[in-house]
CSV table of C-alpha atoms and ligand atoms in Angstrom, one decimal:
chain,number,residue,atom,x,y,z
A,1,MET,CA,-27.8,9.7,-17.3
A,2,SER,CA,-27.7,6.4,-14.0
A,3,PHE,CA,-25.2,3.6,-14.7
A,4,ALA,CA,-27.6,0.3,-14.7
A,5,THR,CA,-24.7,-2.4,-13.9
A,6,ILE,CA,-21.6,-1.3,-12.6
A,7,SER,CA,-18.3,-3.3,-13.4
A,8,VAL,CA,-15.1,-3.1,-10.7
A,9,ILE,CA,-12.1,-5.2,-12.3
A,10,GLY,CA,-9.8,-6.1,-9.8
A,11,LEU,CA,-10.8,-7.2,-6.6
A,12,GLY,CA,-8.0,-6.4,-3.9
A,13,TYR,CA,-7.7,-4.0,-2.0
A,14,ILE,CA,-9.1,-1.6,-3.9
A,15,GLY,CA,-11.5,-3.1,-6.1
A,16,LEU,CA,-13.4,-5.1,-3.7
A,17,PRO,CA,-14.0,-2.3,-1.3
A,18,THR,CA,-14.9,-0.2,-3.8
A,19,ALA,CA,-17.5,-2.6,-5.3
A,20,ALA,CA,-19.1,-3.3,-2.6
A,21,ALA,CA,-19.3,0.7,-1.5
A,22,PHE,CA,-21.4,0.9,-5.5
A,23,ALA,CA,-23.7,-2.0,-4.2
A,24,SER,CA,-24.4,0.2,-0.9
A,25,LYS,CA,-25.7,2.4,-2.7
A,26,GLN,CA,-28.5,-0.6,-4.2
A,27,GLN,CA,-26.0,-0.5,-7.6
A,28,HIS,CA,-25.7,-3.8,-10.2
A,29,VAL,CA,-22.2,-4.6,-9.3
A,30,VAL,CA,-20.2,-7.6,-11.1
A,31,GLY,CA,-16.6,-7.3,-9.7
A,32,VAL,CA,-14.3,-9.5,-12.2
A,33,ASP,CA,-11.7,-11.3,-11.0
A,34,ILE,CA,-9.2,-14.4,-12.6
A,35,ASN,CA,-8.7,-15.5,-8.7
A,36,GLN,CA,-11.2,-17.8,-9.2
A,37,HIS,CA,-10.6,-19.0,-5.2
A,38,ALA,CA,-11.4,-14.5,-4.6
A,39,VAL,CA,-14.8,-14.9,-6.8
A,40,ASP,CA,-15.6,-17.7,-5.2
A,41,THR,CA,-15.5,-16.0,-1.5
A,42,ILE,CA,-16.8,-13.1,-2.8
A,43,ASN,CA,-20.4,-15.0,-4.2
A,44,ARG,CA,-20.5,-16.6,-0.8
A,45,GLY,CA,-20.6,-13.3,1.1
A,46,ALA,CA,-17.8,-13.5,2.6
A,47,ILE,CA,-14.2,-11.7,1.7
A,48,HIS,CA,-9.8,-13.0,1.0
A,49,ILE,CA,-8.3,-9.6,2.2
A,50,VAL,CA,-8.6,-8.0,5.8
A,51,GLU,CA,-9.6,-4.4,6.2
A,52,PRO,CA,-12.0,-3.6,8.8
A,53,ASP,CA,-15.9,-3.4,7.7
A,54,LEU,CA,-15.4,-4.8,4.6
A,55,ASP,CA,-17.0,-7.8,5.5
A,56,GLN,CA,-19.8,-6.5,6.5
A,57,VAL,CA,-20.6,-4.2,3.4
A,58,VAL,CA,-19.5,-7.4,1.3
A,59,LYS,CA,-21.9,-9.5,2.7
A,60,THR,CA,-25.2,-7.0,3.4
A,61,ALA,CA,-24.3,-6.1,-0.8
A,62,VAL,CA,-23.9,-10.0,-1.7
A,63,GLU,CA,-27.1,-11.2,0.2
A,64,GLY,CA,-29.3,-7.9,-1.4
A,65,GLY,CA,-28.2,-9.5,-4.9
A,66,PHE,CA,-26.3,-6.2,-5.2
A,67,LEU,CA,-22.7,-7.7,-5.7
A,68,ARG,CA,-21.8,-10.5,-7.4
A,69,ALA,CA,-18.2,-11.5,-8.4
A,70,SER,CA,-17.1,-13.3,-11.7
A,71,THR,CA,-13.7,-14.2,-13.8
A,72,GLN,CA,-15.2,-12.9,-17.0
A,73,PRO,CA,-16.4,-9.6,-17.7
A,74,VAL,CA,-19.9,-8.5,-18.5
A,75,ALA,CA,-22.0,-5.8,-20.6
A,76,ALA,CA,-22.4,-2.4,-17.9
A,77,GLU,CA,-22.4,0.9,-17.8
A,78,ALA,CA,-19.4,1.8,-16.7
A,79,PHE,CA,-16.0,0.1,-15.5
A,80,LEU,CA,-13.0,0.5,-13.1
A,81,ILE,CA,-10.3,-0.9,-13.3
A,82,ALA,CA,-8.6,-1.5,-10.2
A,83,VAL,CA,-5.8,-3.6,-11.2
A,84,PRO,CA,-1.7,-3.7,-9.9
A,85,THR,CA,0.5,-2.0,-11.6
A,86,PRO,CA,4.4,-3.1,-10.3
A,87,PHE,CA,7.5,-2.1,-10.9
A,88,LYS,CA,9.4,-4.2,-13.6
A,89,GLY,CA,13.2,-4.1,-15.0
A,90,ASP,CA,15.0,-0.6,-13.3
A,91,HIS,CA,11.9,0.4,-11.9
A,92,GLU,CA,9.7,1.5,-14.8
A,93,PRO,CA,6.0,0.8,-14.6
A,94,ASP,CA,4.7,-2.6,-15.2
A,95,MET,CA,1.1,-2.0,-17.5
A,96,VAL,CA,0.7,-5.5,-18.2
A,97,TYR,CA,-2.0,-6.1,-15.7
A,98,VAL,CA,-4.0,-2.5,-17.3
A,99,LYS,CA,-3.5,-4.0,-20.5
A,100,ALA,CA,-5.2,-7.6,-19.9
A,101,ALA,CA,-7.9,-6.1,-18.4
A,102,ALA,CA,-8.6,-3.5,-21.5
A,103,GLU,CA,-8.0,-6.5,-23.4
A,104,SER,CA,-11.1,-8.3,-21.2
A,105,ILE,CA,-13.5,-5.6,-21.8
A,106,ALA,CA,-12.8,-4.7,-24.7
A,107,PRO,CA,-15.2,-7.4,-26.3
A,108,VAL,CA,-18.2,-6.0,-23.9
A,109,LEU,CA,-18.0,-2.2,-24.4
A,110,LYS,CA,-21.6,-1.0,-25.5
A,111,LYS,CA,-21.8,3.0,-27.2
A,112,GLY,CA,-21.7,4.9,-24.5
A,113,ALA,CA,-20.4,3.2,-21.7
A,114,LEU,CA,-17.1,4.7,-19.5
A,115,VAL,CA,-14.6,3.2,-18.8
A,116,ILE,CA,-12.0,4.6,-16.0
A,117,LEU,CA,-8.6,3.3,-15.1
A,118,GLU,CA,-8.0,3.7,-11.0
A,119,SER,CA,-4.5,1.4,-11.1
A,120,THR,CA,-1.5,4.2,-9.5
A,121,SER,CA,0.1,4.4,-13.2
A,122,PRO,CA,2.3,6.5,-15.0
A,123,VAL,CA,1.7,9.7,-17.0
A,124,GLY,CA,0.1,8.6,-20.3
A,125,ALA,CA,-1.3,5.5,-18.7
A,126,THR,CA,-5.2,6.9,-19.6
A,127,GLU,CA,-3.6,7.8,-23.0
A,128,GLN,CA,-2.2,4.7,-23.8
A,129,MET,CA,-4.9,2.4,-22.6
A,130,ALA,CA,-7.7,4.8,-24.5
A,131,GLY,CA,-5.2,3.8,-28.1
A,132,TRP,CA,-5.6,-0.4,-26.7
A,133,LEU,CA,-9.4,-0.2,-26.4
A,134,ALA,CA,-9.6,1.7,-29.4
A,135,GLU,CA,-7.4,-0.5,-31.6
A,136,LEU,CA,-9.9,-3.7,-30.4
A,137,ARG,CA,-12.9,-2.1,-31.1
A,138,PRO,CA,-12.6,0.2,-34.4
A,139,ASP,CA,-16.3,-0.1,-34.8
A,140,LEU,CA,-16.8,2.3,-31.0
A,141,THR,CA,-14.9,6.4,-31.1
A,142,PHE,CA,-13.4,7.2,-28.3
A,143,PRO,CA,-12.1,10.9,-27.0
A,144,GLN,CA,-8.6,10.8,-28.0
A,145,GLN,CA,-10.3,10.7,-31.7
A,146,ALA,CA,-13.9,12.5,-31.1
A,147,GLY,CA,-13.5,14.2,-27.9
A,148,GLU,CA,-17.1,15.5,-26.2
A,149,ALA,CA,-18.8,13.1,-29.0
A,150,ALA,CA,-16.8,10.2,-27.8
A,151,GLU,CA,-18.8,6.9,-28.2
A,152,ILE,CA,-17.2,5.7,-24.9
A,153,ASN,CA,-16.0,8.0,-21.8
A,154,ILE,CA,-13.2,7.6,-20.1
A,155,ALA,CA,-11.1,9.2,-17.0
A,156,TYR,CA,-8.5,8.6,-14.5
A,157,CYS,CA,-9.5,8.9,-11.3
A,158,PRO,CA,-6.7,7.3,-8.1
A,159,GLU,CA,-8.4,5.7,-5.2
A,160,ARG,CA,-6.1,7.5,-2.2
A,161,VAL,CA,-7.4,5.2,0.5
A,162,LEU,CA,-5.5,4.4,4.0
A,163,PRO,CA,-5.3,0.4,4.3
A,164,GLY,CA,-6.7,-0.2,7.3
A,165,GLN,CA,-9.0,2.6,7.2
A,166,VAL,CA,-10.5,2.1,3.0
A,167,MET,CA,-14.0,2.4,3.9
A,168,VAL,CA,-14.6,5.5,6.2
A,169,GLU,CA,-11.4,6.8,3.3
A,170,LEU,CA,-13.1,5.9,0.4
A,171,ILE,CA,-15.9,7.9,1.1
A,172,LYS,CA,-15.1,10.7,2.9
A,173,ASN,CA,-12.1,12.0,1.3
A,174,ASP,CA,-12.3,14.4,-1.9
A,175,ARG,CA,-11.8,12.3,-5.5
A,176,VAL,CA,-9.7,13.5,-8.5
A,177,ILE,CA,-10.7,13.3,-11.5
A,178,GLY,CA,-9.2,13.2,-14.8
A,179,GLY,CA,-11.9,13.4,-18.1
A,180,MET,CA,-10.0,12.7,-21.3
A,181,THR,CA,-12.5,15.5,-22.2
A,182,PRO,CA,-15.1,17.3,-19.3
A,183,VAL,CA,-18.5,14.9,-21.4
A,184,CYS,CA,-15.7,12.2,-19.4
A,185,SER,CA,-15.2,14.1,-15.8
A,186,ALA,CA,-18.5,14.4,-15.2
A,187,ARG,CA,-20.0,11.2,-16.1
A,188,ALA,CA,-17.1,9.8,-13.4
A,189,SER,CA,-18.1,12.7,-10.7
A,190,GLU,CA,-22.4,11.4,-11.4
A,191,LEU,CA,-20.6,7.9,-10.9
A,192,TYR,CA,-18.9,8.6,-8.0
A,193,ASN,CA,-21.3,10.7,-6.5
A,194,ILE,CA,-23.3,7.3,-6.2
A,195,PHE,CA,-21.4,6.8,-2.8
A,196,LEU,CA,-19.1,9.9,-2.6
A,197,GLU,CA,-19.1,12.1,0.7
A,198,GLY,CA,-16.0,14.3,-0.1
A,199,GLU,CA,-16.2,16.5,-3.4
A,200,CYS,CA,-15.0,15.3,-6.5
A,201,VAL,CA,-12.4,17.8,-8.3
A,202,VAL,CA,-11.4,17.6,-11.5
A,203,THR,CA,-8.8,17.6,-13.7
A,204,ASN,CA,-7.6,16.1,-17.0
A,205,SER,CA,-5.8,12.8,-16.7
A,206,ARG,CA,-2.1,13.1,-17.1
A,207,THR,CA,-3.1,15.7,-14.0
A,208,ALA,CA,-4.8,12.9,-12.0
A,209,GLU,CA,-1.9,10.3,-12.8
A,210,MET,CA,0.3,12.6,-11.6
A,211,CYS,CA,-1.2,13.9,-8.4
A,212,LYS,CA,-1.2,10.7,-7.4
A,213,LEU,CA,2.1,9.7,-8.0
A,214,THR,CA,3.1,13.6,-6.2
A,215,GLU,CA,0.6,13.1,-2.9
A,216,ASN,CA,2.7,9.1,-2.2
A,217,SER,CA,6.4,10.3,-3.5
A,218,PHE,CA,5.4,13.8,-0.6
A,219,ARG,CA,5.3,11.1,1.7
A,220,ASP,CA,8.4,8.6,0.9
A,221,VAL,CA,10.5,11.9,1.0
A,222,ASN,CA,8.6,13.2,4.3
A,223,ILE,CA,9.2,9.8,5.8
A,224,ALA,CA,13.1,9.8,4.2
A,225,PHE,CA,13.7,12.8,6.2
A,226,ALA,CA,12.6,11.2,9.2
A,227,ASN,CA,15.0,8.3,8.4
A,228,GLU,CA,18.0,10.3,7.7
A,229,LEU,CA,17.7,12.1,11.1
A,230,SER,CA,16.9,8.7,13.2
A,231,LEU,CA,20.9,7.6,11.2
A,232,ILE,CA,22.5,10.8,12.3
A,233,CYS,CA,21.0,10.9,15.8
A,234,ALA,CA,22.2,7.5,16.2
A,235,ASP,CA,25.9,9.2,15.4
A,236,GLN,CA,25.4,11.6,17.3
A,237,GLY,CA,23.8,10.1,20.6
A,238,ILE,CA,20.5,11.9,20.2
A,239,ASN,CA,17.1,10.2,20.7
A,240,VAL,CA,15.2,10.8,17.2
A,241,TRP,CA,11.8,10.4,18.5
A,242,GLU,CA,12.6,13.0,21.2
A,243,LEU,CA,14.9,15.8,18.5
A,244,ILE,CA,11.5,15.2,16.0
A,245,ARG,CA,8.9,15.5,19.2
A,246,LEU,CA,10.4,19.2,20.4
A,247,ALA,CA,11.3,20.0,16.0
A,248,ASN,CA,7.4,19.5,15.6
A,249,ARG,CA,6.7,22.1,18.1
A,250,HIS,CA,7.6,25.2,15.6
A,251,PRO,CA,4.2,26.0,14.1
A,252,ARG,CA,6.0,25.4,10.4
A,253,VAL,CA,7.2,22.5,11.5
A,254,ASN,CA,6.1,19.0,11.0
A,255,ILE,CA,8.2,16.3,10.6
A,256,LEU,CA,7.2,12.4,10.2
A,257,GLN,CA,8.4,9.0,12.0
A,258,PRO,CA,11.2,7.1,11.3
A,259,GLY,CA,11.2,3.3,11.0
A,260,PRO,CA,12.5,0.2,9.8
A,261,GLY,CA,12.5,1.1,6.1
A,262,VAL,CA,9.4,1.9,3.6
A,263,GLY,CA,6.8,-0.7,3.0
A,264,GLY,CA,3.7,-1.7,1.0
A,265,HIS,CA,2.2,-2.0,-2.0
A,266,CYS,CA,2.4,1.9,-2.8
A,267,ILE,CA,4.9,4.6,-1.2
A,268,ALA,CA,8.1,2.5,-2.0
A,269,VAL,CA,6.9,1.3,-5.4
A,270,ASP,CA,4.5,5.1,-6.6
A,271,PRO,CA,7.8,7.9,-6.9
A,272,TRP,CA,9.6,5.3,-9.4
A,273,PHE,CA,7.4,5.8,-12.2
A,274,ILE,CA,8.5,9.6,-11.6
A,275,VAL,CA,11.5,8.8,-11.6
A,276,ALA,CA,11.7,6.3,-14.6
A,277,GLN,CA,9.1,9.4,-16.6
A,278,ASN,CA,12.3,12.3,-15.4
A,279,PRO,CA,15.3,10.6,-14.0
A,280,GLN,CA,17.2,14.2,-14.9
A,281,GLN,CA,14.5,16.1,-13.0
A,282,ALA,CA,13.4,14.1,-10.1
A,283,GLN,CA,16.7,13.9,-8.0
A,284,LEU,CA,15.3,14.2,-4.7
A,285,ILE,CA,12.6,11.5,-4.9
A,286,ARG,CA,15.0,9.2,-6.4
A,287,THR,CA,17.6,10.1,-3.3
A,288,ALA,CA,14.4,8.9,-1.3
A,289,ARG,CA,13.9,5.9,-2.3
A,290,GLU,CA,17.6,4.9,-1.9
A,291,VAL,CA,17.5,6.2,1.3
A,292,ASN,CA,14.2,3.7,2.7
A,293,ASP,CA,15.3,1.7,0.6
A,294,SER,CA,18.7,1.1,1.9
A,295,LYS,CA,17.1,1.4,6.2
A,296,PRO,CA,16.3,-1.9,6.2
A,297,HIS,CA,20.1,-2.7,6.4
A,298,TRP,CA,21.4,0.1,8.6
A,299,VAL,CA,19.6,-1.6,11.1
A,300,ILE,CA,20.6,-4.9,10.3
A,301,ASN,CA,23.7,-3.9,11.1
A,302,GLN,CA,22.7,-2.1,14.3
A,303,VAL,CA,21.5,-5.7,15.4
A,304,LYS,CA,24.6,-6.9,14.3
A,305,ALA,CA,26.8,-4.5,16.7
A,306,ALA,CA,24.2,-5.8,19.6
A,307,VAL,CA,24.9,-9.0,18.7
A,308,ALA,CA,28.9,-8.7,19.0
A,309,ASP,CA,28.1,-7.0,22.1
A,310,CYS,CA,26.0,-9.0,24.1
A,311,LEU,CA,28.8,-11.9,22.7
A,312,ALA,CA,31.9,-9.9,24.4
A,313,GLU,CA,29.4,-9.3,27.5
A,314,THR,CA,28.3,-12.6,28.1
A,315,GLY,CA,30.7,-15.0,26.7
A,316,LYS,CA,28.1,-16.8,25.4
A,317,ARG,CA,28.7,-18.4,21.6
A,318,ALA,CA,26.7,-16.7,18.9
A,319,SER,CA,24.3,-20.3,18.5
A,320,GLU,CA,23.3,-19.2,22.3
A,321,ILE,CA,22.6,-15.8,21.6
A,322,THR,CA,18.1,-15.7,20.4
A,323,ILE,CA,17.1,-12.4,19.5
A,324,ALA,CA,13.3,-11.2,18.6
A,325,CYS,CA,12.0,-9.5,16.0
A,326,PHE,CA,9.1,-7.2,17.2
A,327,GLY,CA,6.5,-7.0,14.1
A,328,LEU,CA,6.0,-8.1,10.6
A,329,ALA,CA,3.3,-6.3,8.9
A,330,PHE,CA,5.0,-3.0,7.5
A,331,LYS,CA,2.8,-0.9,8.9
A,332,PRO,CA,1.3,-0.5,12.7
A,333,ASN,CA,-2.5,-2.5,13.0
A,334,ILE,CA,-2.6,-4.4,10.2
A,335,ASP,CA,-1.7,-8.0,9.2
A,336,ASP,CA,-0.3,-7.2,6.0
A,337,LEU,CA,3.0,-8.1,5.3
A,338,ARG,CA,3.5,-8.1,1.3
A,339,GLU,CA,6.9,-5.3,0.6
A,340,SER,CA,6.8,-5.2,4.5
A,341,PRO,CA,10.8,-3.6,6.4
A,342,ALA,CA,10.3,-5.7,9.3
A,343,MET,CA,10.0,-9.0,7.3
A,344,GLU,CA,13.5,-7.7,4.9
A,345,ILE,CA,14.6,-7.6,8.0
A,346,ALA,CA,13.8,-11.0,9.9
A,347,GLU,CA,14.6,-12.9,6.8
A,348,LEU,CA,17.9,-11.0,6.6
A,349,LEU,CA,18.7,-11.5,10.2
A,350,SER,CA,17.4,-15.3,10.8
A,351,GLY,CA,20.3,-16.0,7.4
A,352,TRP,CA,22.8,-14.4,9.2
A,353,HIS,CA,22.6,-15.7,13.1
A,354,SER,CA,23.2,-18.9,13.8
A,355,GLY,CA,20.9,-19.4,16.4
A,356,THR,CA,17.1,-19.0,18.0
A,357,THR,CA,15.4,-15.8,15.7
A,358,LEU,CA,12.4,-15.7,17.0
A,359,ALA,CA,9.3,-13.9,15.3
A,360,VAL,CA,6.6,-12.3,17.3
A,361,GLU,CA,2.7,-10.6,15.3
A,362,PRO,CA,0.3,-10.9,16.5
A,363,ASN,CA,-1.9,-10.1,14.0
A,364,ILE,CA,-0.8,-13.6,12.3
A,365,HIS,CA,-1.5,-17.6,12.9
A,366,GLN,CA,1.5,-19.2,10.7
A,367,LEU,CA,4.5,-17.8,9.4
A,368,PRO,CA,5.0,-16.5,6.1
A,369,LYS,CA,6.9,-19.4,3.7
A,370,GLN,CA,9.8,-17.1,4.1
A,371,LEU,CA,10.0,-18.2,8.0
A,372,ILE,CA,9.5,-21.1,7.8
A,373,GLY,CA,12.7,-23.3,8.6
A,374,HIS,CA,14.9,-19.9,9.9
A,375,CYS,CA,11.8,-18.3,12.9
A,376,GLU,CA,10.3,-19.6,15.7
A,377,LEU,CA,6.6,-17.5,15.7
A,378,ALA,CA,6.2,-16.4,19.2
A,379,THR,CA,4.3,-14.7,21.4
A,380,THR,CA,5.6,-11.4,23.1
A,381,ALA,CA,5.5,-13.0,26.2
A,382,GLU,CA,7.2,-15.8,25.2
A,383,ALA,CA,10.1,-13.4,23.3
A,384,LEU,CA,10.9,-11.5,26.8
A,385,GLU,CA,10.8,-14.5,28.1
A,386,GLN,CA,13.9,-15.9,26.2
A,387,ALA,CA,15.5,-13.1,24.1
A,388,ASP,CA,19.0,-12.5,24.0
A,389,VAL,CA,18.3,-9.2,22.1
A,390,LEU,CA,15.2,-7.2,20.7
A,391,VAL,CA,14.6,-5.6,18.0
A,392,MET,CA,10.4,-3.4,17.6
A,393,LEU,CA,10.0,-3.1,13.6
A,394,VAL,CA,6.5,-2.5,14.4
A,395,ASP,CA,4.6,-0.2,16.7
A,396,HIS,CA,1.9,-2.1,16.8
A,397,GLN,CA,-1.0,-1.2,20.0
A,398,PRO,CA,-0.4,-4.4,21.9
A,399,PHE,CA,4.1,-3.5,21.9
A,400,LYS,CA,2.7,0.0,22.7
A,401,ALA,CA,0.8,-1.5,25.6
A,402,ILE,CA,4.0,-3.5,27.0
A,403,ALA,CA,4.9,-2.2,30.4
A,404,GLY,CA,8.5,-1.0,30.9
A,405,ALA,CA,9.4,-2.9,33.5
A,406,GLN,CA,8.8,-6.6,32.0
A,407,VAL,CA,11.0,-5.4,29.4
A,408,GLN,CA,14.4,-6.4,30.9
A,409,GLN,CA,17.2,-6.9,28.1
A,410,ARG,CA,20.1,-4.9,27.5
A,411,TRP,CA,20.4,-5.0,24.0
A,412,ILE,CA,17.8,-3.1,22.1
A,413,VAL,CA,17.4,-1.8,18.4
A,414,ASP,CA,14.3,0.2,18.8
A,415,THR,CA,13.5,0.9,15.7
A,416,LYS,CA,10.3,2.8,16.1
A,417,GLY,CA,10.8,4.7,19.9
A,418,VAL,CA,8.5,1.5,21.6
A,419,TRP,CA,10.9,1.4,24.2
A,420,ARG,CA,13.3,5.0,23.8
B,1,SAJ,N1,5.9,4.6,7.7
B,1,SAJ,C1,7.8,5.8,8.1
B,1,SAJ,N2,6.7,6.8,9.2
B,1,SAJ,C2,5.6,7.3,8.9
B,1,SAJ,C3,5.2,7.1,8.4
B,1,SAJ,C4,5.1,5.8,7.8
B,1,SAJ,O1,7.6,4.3,8.1
B,1,SAJ,O2,5.8,8.4,9.5
B,1,SAJ,C5,5.8,4.1,6.4
B,1,SAJ,C6,5.0,2.9,7.4
B,1,SAJ,O3,5.7,2.1,8.5
B,1,SAJ,C7,4.9,2.0,5.7
B,1,SAJ,C8,5.3,2.8,5.1
B,1,SAJ,O4,6.0,3.9,5.1
B,1,SAJ,O5,6.2,1.4,6.0
B,1,SAJ,C9,3.7,3.0,4.1
B,1,SAJ,O6,2.8,2.9,5.2
B,1,SAJ,P1,1.5,4.4,4.6
B,1,SAJ,O7,0.6,4.5,6.0
B,1,SAJ,O8,2.6,6.2,4.6
B,1,SAJ,O9,0.7,4.8,3.3
B,1,SAJ,P2,0.6,3.5,2.7
B,1,SAJ,O10,1.1,2.9,2.1
B,1,SAJ,O11,-1.0,3.0,3.9
B,1,SAJ,O12,-0.6,4.3,1.8
B,1,SAJ,C10,-0.2,5.5,1.4
B,1,SAJ,C11,-1.2,6.2,1.7
B,1,SAJ,N3,-0.7,7.7,0.9
B,1,SAJ,C12,-0.8,8.7,1.6
B,1,SAJ,O13,-0.4,9.4,2.5
B,1,SAJ,C13,-0.1,9.6,0.7
B,1,SAJ,C14,-2.4,6.3,1.0
B,1,SAJ,O14,-3.9,7.6,1.1
B,1,SAJ,C15,-3.1,5.9,-0.2
B,1,SAJ,O15,-3.9,5.8,-1.1
B,1,SAJ,C16,-1.9,4.6,-0.7
B,1,SAJ,O16,-0.4,4.9,0.1
B,1,SAJ,C17,-2.6,4.3,-2.4
B,1,SAJ,O17,-2.7,2.9,-2.5
B,1,SAJ,O18,-1.7,5.0,-2.7
């Protein structure tokens, strides 16, 4: 059975590349988003987010008539829901956008449709979504009621693409397919196989939900280990970068890299979904989150100590000292500042410091509003020329290319080992 129309609900960092991937295989795709600006931009053949190669795929798909965007859901043979799942309150998952997406497609659901949830979700979310749909459409049968004979098929199929490499990973990575029934899994596999070069690995919806959370928690725990080591090494007078390089020469050791903290919308969020559902058991996962979340504050204290030292040595007043923060993005070589520990550090430092705080971020042209009036956007050359204290926050390629001789400052806080 083919899919005459595929509808992707949510045209963000995951939904738009997914919609474009189907459209690039000559599938008719309708992308739906509540953001009118995003819809208008896509319908012009352009994109509203930054992701390598996505612009060209979207342009070709729109010009070829395979992809269009709308603020209103339309009937389709397959719906993919890729909306945000942030947390609320005490780090509990907020399913409000998934619920709104389910409510928006319910009126246009037809017998035979496949509904896939892609958003990172707590265990049980797919069954919950199926419940909302069944309530809104009592005229249709769903897997939780009719099993294999259901008129609507439902599956959980998490995305696992790395921002910055989405157009490659979307197609090459294996895809976990968690159908509510084997028929649901078979149909979901058929859908993804339209563009997938990786394998569809079939399981049930609850295991697929937990699998996504597990992958990101695994990475968070491993980064927390590296971050904890960086604190220990600072106290012991050991270069953590050298230490990790040496330890990783052991055939069964593979330590990740410390940094200013963990950012982005996934790794700093998803482990909390496990903690919220399993507060007694998830001790290590919770502690890893706490270790990573506390790292920016440790970095700020290091900078304060460097400034104090600089004041004592130079006899300058605090207002005469310039601090330069290198990098604002949440990780190297991207322009995404959301949930970035570097942003948090720049914001808190500039609020504390009475002198000038420079921010160097080669991937942006204007400062985000939180920093306007507190920081000045500077080039690498200006910062190296003017600053007394350097704070390396993101190992962007251009920063790694700075020659050692250009860095004359005595006071350096290097969270990424670039100037080690
Ligand atoms: N980081 C470190 N040290 C490291 C690696 C990363 O401090 O050794 C930091 C980064 O600087 C960044 C944060 O961790 O602040 C997250 O970056 P990332 O590159 O590890 O991951 P994301 O958030 O860009 O994407 C992750 C990926 N998950 C895994 O690798 C398990 C991606 O595959 C997921 O699809 C994505 O989350 C998601 O959407 O869930």
